[in-house]
């Protein structure tokens, strides 16, 4: 269906219309940014209110990552001068940060580890950390432990975590340009397994990898179809030594366009400004 008028579309979305891949979304390319942003803000106001959902992460294991994602400072494939390299943090360190974040009013605390996935032994250790956090704080625990299976994910849920994170990064079509050591389907399988294990899921991507607006829209439709209600929007911070070191950072206008378009497509989700927002 052809969409011509942002004001009309905004009203329709507030009244329950949802865009699909079959809609002609080319108008997003040419839409006036101020109109688009105003419409997105109206949708946010109507469907999400003014609440802000704040989350924070701790790097539970850093560096020496086996994967070759072209944007990442922690990949062992590139010489980025990533100085922070350590194995899984002990429970005391993870717990201390959780308590600090809880006291600051942070709602969600996510433990993130480098590498393709945690081993069963590492998973047991981090589950113990999660149990301690749940016993000693009120904070919600999220995690990003790579490509786990349903049994492993269930184990993390039983320890007390409520949300699994696995970014798709970009569209299916563009993903092989970014990473060849794991597949888009492996990511999707992980997200589906997390839902089967009783977890909510968090998935988004990085803007500025050389993708098109069409790729960004495609990614958001994919996370929407998976039932994601928490969508991190990262803006590439080009890291010296990575293949993307010379990528041009997004302009403020492009960043605003991304967020506004995503709000139209996934109107009731938490859209999270994640990495790169400091740019």
mmCIF file of C-alpha atoms in Angstrom:
data_model
loop_
_atom_site.group_PDB
_atom_site.id
_atom_site.type_symbol
_atom_site.label_atom_id
_atom_site.label_comp_id
_atom_site.label_asym_id
_atom_site.label_seq_id
_atom_site.Cartn_x
_atom_site.Cartn_y
_atom_site.Cartn_z
ATOM 1 C CA UNK A 1 0.000 0.000 0.000
ATOM 2 C CA UNK A 2 1.315 3.435 -0.891
ATOM 3 C CA UNK A 3 1.922 5.711 2.066
ATOM 4 C CA UNK A 4 1.940 9.407 1.255
ATOM 5 C CA UNK A 5 1.081 11.243 4.397
ATOM 6 C CA UNK A 6 2.999 11.013 7.670
ATOM 7 C CA UNK A 7 0.280 12.754 9.679
ATOM 8 C CA UNK A 8 -2.314 10.221 8.532
ATOM 9 C CA UNK A 9 0.028 7.282 9.074
ATOM 10 C CA UNK A 10 0.848 8.495 12.583
ATOM 11 C CA UNK A 11 -2.846 8.539 13.498
ATOM 12 C CA UNK A 12 -3.391 5.100 11.971
ATOM 13 C CA UNK A 13 -0.496 3.586 13.931
ATOM 14 C CA UNK A 14 -1.758 5.088 17.181
ATOM 15 C CA UNK A 15 -5.147 3.540 16.337
ATOM 16 C CA UNK A 16 -3.647 0.095 15.800
ATOM 17 C CA UNK A 17 -2.347 -0.113 12.250
ATOM 18 C CA UNK A 18 0.999 -1.936 11.913
ATOM 19 C CA UNK A 19 3.326 -1.600 8.945
ATOM 20 C CA UNK A 20 4.388 -4.786 7.184
ATOM 21 C CA UNK A 21 7.087 -5.703 4.675
ATOM 22 C CA UNK A 22 4.385 -5.510 1.980
ATOM 23 C CA UNK A 23 3.819 -1.797 2.528
ATOM 24 C CA UNK A 24 5.668 0.575 0.225
ATOM 25 C CA UNK A 25 8.163 1.998 2.678
ATOM 26 C CA UNK A 26 10.230 3.950 0.150
ATOM 27 C CA UNK A 27 8.653 7.175 1.440
ATOM 28 C CA UNK A 28 10.851 6.887 4.553
ATOM 29 C CA UNK A 29 13.847 7.724 2.315
ATOM 30 C CA UNK A 30 12.401 11.044 1.200
ATOM 31 C CA UNK A 31 10.163 11.996 4.142
ATOM 32 C CA UNK A 32 10.867 15.348 5.757
ATOM 33 C CA UNK A 33 12.913 14.580 8.862
ATOM 34 C CA UNK A 34 11.120 17.062 11.146
ATOM 35 C CA UNK A 35 7.712 15.638 10.158
ATOM 36 C CA UNK A 36 8.964 12.102 10.564
ATOM 37 C CA UNK A 37 10.449 12.829 14.004
ATOM 38 C CA UNK A 38 7.301 14.650 15.155
ATOM 39 C CA UNK A 39 5.152 11.689 14.063
ATOM 40 C CA UNK A 40 7.435 9.203 15.788
ATOM 41 C CA UNK A 41 7.336 11.284 18.957
ATOM 42 C CA UNK A 42 3.528 11.369 18.865
ATOM 43 C CA UNK A 43 3.480 7.573 18.550
ATOM 44 C CA UNK A 44 5.899 7.254 21.447
ATOM 45 C CA UNK A 45 3.801 9.568 23.595
ATOM 46 C CA UNK A 46 0.576 7.673 22.831
ATOM 47 C CA UNK A 47 1.888 4.100 23.092
ATOM 48 C CA UNK A 48 4.856 4.315 25.503
ATOM 49 C CA UNK A 49 4.311 7.450 27.575
ATOM 50 C CA UNK A 50 7.291 9.232 29.093
ATOM 51 C CA UNK A 51 8.848 6.332 30.976
ATOM 52 C CA UNK A 52 12.525 5.699 30.293
ATOM 53 C CA UNK A 53 13.849 2.167 30.643
ATOM 54 C CA UNK A 54 17.466 2.369 31.710
ATOM 55 C CA UNK A 55 19.884 -0.518 31.386
ATOM 56 C CA UNK A 56 23.610 -0.855 31.880
ATOM 57 C CA UNK A 57 26.169 -3.519 30.999
ATOM 58 C CA UNK A 58 29.233 -5.059 32.552
ATOM 59 C CA UNK A 59 31.871 -6.614 30.327
ATOM 60 C CA UNK A 60 31.966 -10.033 32.012
ATOM 61 C CA UNK A 61 34.742 -11.366 29.796
ATOM 62 C CA UNK A 62 36.801 -9.191 27.466
ATOM 63 C CA UNK A 63 38.866 -9.538 24.314
ATOM 64 C CA UNK A 64 40.374 -12.442 22.348
ATOM 65 C CA UNK A 65 37.073 -13.058 20.577
ATOM 66 C CA UNK A 66 37.084 -15.838 17.975
ATOM 67 C CA UNK A 67 34.519 -14.026 15.790
ATOM 68 C CA UNK A 68 35.482 -11.687 12.937
ATOM 69 C CA UNK A 69 32.766 -8.995 13.195
ATOM 70 C CA UNK A 70 34.337 -6.112 11.285
ATOM 71 C CA UNK A 71 33.211 -3.405 13.723
ATOM 72 C CA UNK A 72 34.588 -4.892 16.926
ATOM 73 C CA UNK A 73 37.587 -3.869 19.027
ATOM 74 C CA UNK A 74 37.515 -7.227 20.853
ATOM 75 C CA UNK A 75 37.929 -9.465 17.790
ATOM 76 C CA UNK A 76 41.159 -11.496 17.790
ATOM 77 C CA UNK A 77 41.191 -11.120 13.976
ATOM 78 C CA UNK A 78 42.247 -7.456 14.086
ATOM 79 C CA UNK A 79 45.043 -5.544 15.719
ATOM 80 C CA UNK A 80 43.090 -2.851 17.530
ATOM 81 C CA UNK A 81 45.249 -2.348 20.586
ATOM 82 C CA UNK A 82 42.328 -3.605 22.692
ATOM 83 C CA UNK A 83 44.117 -3.544 26.039
ATOM 84 C CA UNK A 84 41.296 -4.943 28.136
ATOM 85 C CA UNK A 85 41.616 -8.713 27.946
ATOM 86 C CA UNK A 86 40.444 -10.889 30.838
ATOM 87 C CA UNK A 87 38.606 -14.132 31.532
ATOM 88 C CA UNK A 88 35.194 -14.396 33.164
ATOM 89 C CA UNK A 89 34.990 -11.983 36.086
ATOM 90 C CA UNK A 90 34.591 -13.449 39.565
ATOM 91 C CA UNK A 91 31.154 -13.272 41.187
ATOM 92 C CA UNK A 92 32.286 -10.608 43.684
ATOM 93 C CA UNK A 93 33.157 -8.149 40.885
ATOM 94 C CA UNK A 94 29.899 -8.727 39.007
ATOM 95 C CA UNK A 95 27.882 -8.473 42.235
ATOM 96 C CA UNK A 96 29.594 -5.256 43.345
ATOM 97 C CA UNK A 97 28.710 -3.507 40.057
ATOM 98 C CA UNK A 98 25.144 -4.850 40.239
ATOM 99 C CA UNK A 99 24.703 -3.356 43.720
ATOM 100 C CA UNK A 100 26.118 -0.017 42.582
ATOM 101 C CA UNK A 101 23.780 0.111 39.557
ATOM 102 C CA UNK A 102 20.799 -0.921 41.676
ATOM 103 C CA UNK A 103 21.523 1.964 44.067
ATOM 104 C CA UNK A 104 21.674 4.397 41.116
ATOM 105 C CA UNK A 105 18.137 3.405 40.075
ATOM 106 C CA UNK A 106 19.169 1.432 37.003
ATOM 107 C CA UNK A 107 16.391 -1.043 36.114
ATOM 108 C CA UNK A 108 18.354 -3.668 34.190
ATOM 109 C CA UNK A 109 21.895 -4.949 34.520
ATOM 110 C CA UNK A 110 23.300 -6.968 31.651
ATOM 111 C CA UNK A 111 26.290 -9.288 31.831
ATOM 112 C CA UNK A 112 28.001 -9.414 28.433
ATOM 113 C CA UNK A 113 30.830 -11.766 27.446
ATOM 114 C CA UNK A 114 33.143 -11.809 24.439
ATOM 115 C CA UNK A 115 33.438 -14.971 22.346
ATOM 116 C CA UNK A 116 31.087 -17.151 20.295
ATOM 117 C CA UNK A 117 29.489 -18.690 23.404
ATOM 118 C CA UNK A 118 30.181 -19.575 27.039
ATOM 119 C CA UNK A 119 31.219 -23.134 27.875
ATOM 120 C CA UNK A 120 29.012 -25.130 30.277
ATOM 121 C CA UNK A 121 31.583 -24.602 33.019
ATOM 122 C CA UNK A 122 31.640 -20.830 32.492
ATOM 123 C CA UNK A 123 27.846 -20.835 32.352
ATOM 124 C CA UNK A 124 27.669 -22.514 35.771
ATOM 125 C CA UNK A 125 29.991 -19.867 37.189
ATOM 126 C CA UNK A 126 27.989 -16.960 35.801
ATOM 127 C CA UNK A 127 24.692 -18.554 36.922
ATOM 128 C CA UNK A 128 26.094 -18.493 40.444
ATOM 129 C CA UNK A 129 26.821 -14.755 40.001
ATOM 130 C CA UNK A 130 23.217 -14.193 38.831
ATOM 131 C CA UNK A 131 21.804 -16.070 41.828
ATOM 132 C CA UNK A 132 23.827 -13.834 44.162
ATOM 133 C CA UNK A 133 22.627 -10.674 42.358
ATOM 134 C CA UNK A 134 18.999 -11.778 42.652
ATOM 135 C CA UNK A 135 19.463 -12.605 46.353
ATOM 136 C CA UNK A 136 21.124 -9.317 47.234
ATOM 137 C CA UNK A 137 19.577 -6.660 44.930
ATOM 138 C CA UNK A 138 16.277 -5.759 43.243
ATOM 139 C CA UNK A 139 17.797 -5.247 39.785
ATOM 140 C CA UNK A 140 16.616 -7.204 36.718
ATOM 141 C CA UNK A 141 19.369 -9.290 35.120
ATOM 142 C CA UNK A 142 19.894 -9.542 31.350
ATOM 143 C CA UNK A 143 22.721 -11.331 29.590
ATOM 144 C CA UNK A 144 24.542 -11.666 26.292
ATOM 145 C CA UNK A 145 26.520 -14.934 26.315
ATOM 146 C CA UNK A 146 26.650 -15.684 22.590
ATOM 147 C CA UNK A 147 25.012 -18.522 20.719
ATOM 148 C CA UNK A 148 23.567 -20.673 23.516
ATOM 149 C CA UNK A 149 21.080 -23.521 23.107
ATOM 150 C CA UNK A 150 17.689 -23.826 24.788
ATOM 151 C CA UNK A 151 18.919 -25.968 27.711
ATOM 152 C CA UNK A 152 21.711 -23.502 28.481
ATOM 153 C CA UNK A 153 19.321 -20.567 28.207
ATOM 154 C CA UNK A 154 16.845 -22.271 30.530
ATOM 155 C CA UNK A 155 19.631 -22.716 33.078
ATOM 156 C CA UNK A 156 20.339 -18.954 33.008
ATOM 157 C CA UNK A 157 16.623 -18.184 33.398
ATOM 158 C CA UNK A 158 16.396 -20.539 36.370
ATOM 159 C CA UNK A 159 19.319 -18.677 37.960
ATOM 160 C CA UNK A 160 17.155 -15.528 37.873
ATOM 161 C CA UNK A 161 17.876 -13.703 34.606
ATOM 162 C CA UNK A 162 14.832 -12.486 32.675
ATOM 163 C CA UNK A 163 16.108 -11.303 29.297
ATOM 164 C CA UNK A 164 18.523 -12.640 26.685
ATOM 165 C CA UNK A 165 20.296 -10.308 24.291
ATOM 166 C CA UNK A 166 21.607 -11.145 20.834
ATOM 167 C CA UNK A 167 21.943 -8.358 18.269
ATOM 168 C CA UNK A 168 21.181 -9.164 14.633
ATOM 169 C CA UNK A 169 23.411 -6.132 13.759
ATOM 170 C CA UNK A 170 21.892 -5.558 10.300
ATOM 171 C CA UNK A 171 19.712 -7.145 7.600
ATOM 172 C CA UNK A 172 20.026 -10.790 6.575
ATOM 173 C CA UNK A 173 21.273 -9.730 3.152
ATOM 174 C CA UNK A 174 24.045 -7.489 4.466
ATOM 175 C CA UNK A 175 25.160 -9.612 7.433
ATOM 176 C CA UNK A 176 27.713 -11.750 5.485
ATOM 177 C CA UNK A 177 29.564 -8.487 4.669
ATOM 178 C CA UNK A 178 30.077 -7.918 8.400
ATOM 179 C CA UNK A 179 30.832 -11.364 9.785
ATOM 180 C CA UNK A 180 31.591 -14.828 8.383
ATOM 181 C CA UNK A 181 32.407 -16.807 11.553
ATOM 182 C CA UNK A 182 28.745 -17.296 12.458
ATOM 183 C CA UNK A 183 25.483 -16.900 10.558
ATOM 184 C CA UNK A 184 22.331 -14.822 10.754
ATOM 185 C CA UNK A 185 20.355 -18.020 11.257
ATOM 186 C CA UNK A 186 22.459 -18.944 14.281
ATOM 187 C CA UNK A 187 21.517 -15.622 15.854
ATOM 188 C CA UNK A 188 17.831 -16.136 15.079
ATOM 189 C CA UNK A 189 17.980 -19.689 16.477
ATOM 190 C CA UNK A 190 19.454 -18.292 19.709
ATOM 191 C CA UNK A 191 16.652 -15.725 20.040
ATOM 192 C CA UNK A 192 13.964 -18.355 19.357
ATOM 193 C CA UNK A 193 15.577 -20.734 21.855
ATOM 194 C CA UNK A 194 15.548 -17.958 24.474
ATOM 195 C CA UNK A 195 11.804 -17.448 23.979
ATOM 196 C CA UNK A 196 11.277 -21.222 24.246
ATOM 197 C CA UNK A 197 13.265 -21.144 27.500
ATOM 198 C CA UNK A 198 10.886 -18.534 28.932
ATOM 199 C CA UNK A 199 13.032 -15.426 28.501
ATOM 200 C CA UNK A 200 12.167 -12.094 26.942
ATOM 201 C CA UNK A 201 14.538 -11.038 24.169
ATOM 202 C CA UNK A 202 16.505 -7.944 23.244
ATOM 203 C CA UNK A 203 17.882 -7.501 19.730
ATOM 204 C CA UNK A 204 18.843 -4.629 17.472
ATOM 205 C CA UNK A 205 21.873 -3.563 15.521
ATOM 206 C CA UNK A 206 24.572 -1.117 14.579
ATOM 207 C CA UNK A 207 23.937 1.776 12.238
ATOM 208 C CA UNK A 208 26.823 2.949 10.054
ATOM 209 C CA UNK A 209 28.310 -0.356 8.863
ATOM 210 C CA UNK A 210 27.838 0.655 5.238
ATOM 211 C CA UNK A 211 24.251 -0.618 5.166
ATOM 212 C CA UNK A 212 21.313 1.143 3.482
ATOM 213 C CA UNK A 213 18.149 2.454 5.136
ATOM 214 C CA UNK A 214 16.458 -0.556 3.495
ATOM 215 C CA UNK A 215 18.813 -2.864 5.446
ATOM 216 C CA UNK A 216 17.941 -1.076 8.686
ATOM 217 C CA UNK A 217 14.213 -1.382 8.008
ATOM 218 C CA UNK A 218 14.640 -5.070 7.135
ATOM 219 C CA UNK A 219 16.445 -5.714 10.433
ATOM 220 C CA UNK A 220 13.669 -4.054 12.439
ATOM 221 C CA UNK A 221 10.998 -6.125 10.709
ATOM 222 C CA UNK A 222 12.985 -9.268 11.551
ATOM 223 C CA UNK A 223 13.223 -8.424 15.262
ATOM 224 C CA UNK A 224 9.557 -7.430 15.279
ATOM 225 C CA UNK A 225 8.600 -10.804 13.756
ATOM 226 C CA UNK A 226 10.592 -12.543 16.514
ATOM 227 C CA UNK A 227 8.560 -10.733 19.190
ATOM 228 C CA UNK A 228 11.353 -8.446 20.367
ATOM 229 C CA UNK A 229 10.222 -5.535 22.548
ATOM 230 C CA UNK A 230 13.677 -4.155 23.370
ATOM 231 C CA UNK A 231 15.661 -2.832 20.413
ATOM 232 C CA UNK A 232 19.174 -1.441 20.952
ATOM 233 C CA UNK A 233 20.189 1.105 18.329
ATOM 234 C CA UNK A 234 23.984 1.412 18.258
ATOM 235 C CA UNK A 235 25.855 3.977 16.166
ATOM 236 C CA UNK A 236 29.187 2.772 14.818
ATOM 237 C CA UNK A 237 32.191 4.214 16.569
ATOM 238 C CA UNK A 238 34.908 3.397 13.974
ATOM 239 C CA UNK A 239 37.708 1.555 15.819
ATOM 240 C CA UNK A 240 41.280 1.953 14.480
ATOM 241 C CA UNK A 241 42.598 -1.419 13.341
ATOM 242 C CA UNK A 242 39.193 -2.824 12.347
ATOM 243 C CA UNK A 243 38.071 -3.046 8.695
ATOM 244 C CA UNK A 244 35.549 -0.284 9.481
ATOM 245 C CA UNK A 245 38.096 2.183 10.892
ATOM 246 C CA UNK A 246 37.460 4.593 8.005
ATOM 247 C CA UNK A 247 33.670 4.384 7.995
ATOM 248 C CA UNK A 248 32.057 7.792 8.230
ATOM 249 C CA UNK A 249 30.116 8.175 11.498
ATOM 250 C CA UNK A 250 26.410 8.827 10.993
ATOM 251 C CA UNK A 251 25.279 12.436 11.053
ATOM 252 C CA UNK A 252 22.821 13.575 13.697
ATOM 253 C CA UNK A 253 20.139 13.679 10.972
ATOM 254 C CA UNK A 254 20.787 10.068 9.948
ATOM 255 C CA UNK A 255 20.701 8.938 13.575
ATOM 256 C CA UNK A 256 17.378 10.715 14.149
ATOM 257 C CA UNK A 257 15.980 9.206 10.949
ATOM 258 C CA UNK A 258 16.900 5.690 12.152
ATOM 259 C CA UNK A 259 15.159 6.088 15.484
ATOM 260 C CA UNK A 260 12.072 7.745 13.970
ATOM 261 C CA UNK A 261 11.641 5.100 11.268
ATOM 262 C CA UNK A 262 12.074 2.320 13.854
ATOM 263 C CA UNK A 263 9.371 3.882 16.037
ATOM 264 C CA UNK A 264 6.932 3.783 13.101
ATOM 265 C CA UNK A 265 7.697 0.098 12.468
ATOM 266 C CA UNK A 266 7.832 -1.152 16.063
ATOM 267 C CA UNK A 267 5.694 1.441 17.854
ATOM 268 C CA UNK A 268 5.349 -0.144 21.299
ATOM 269 C CA UNK A 269 8.939 -1.345 21.836
ATOM 270 C CA UNK A 270 11.692 0.063 24.030
ATOM 271 C CA UNK A 271 14.083 1.607 21.509
ATOM 272 C CA UNK A 272 17.399 1.821 23.336
ATOM 273 C CA UNK A 273 20.145 4.227 22.391
ATOM 274 C CA UNK A 274 23.100 1.969 23.020
ATOM 275 C CA UNK A 275 26.742 2.055 21.871
ATOM 276 C CA UNK A 276 28.009 5.144 20.068
ATOM 277 C CA UNK A 277 25.445 7.513 21.551
ATOM 278 C CA UNK A 278 28.346 9.519 23.025
ATOM 279 C CA UNK A 279 29.317 10.538 19.496
#
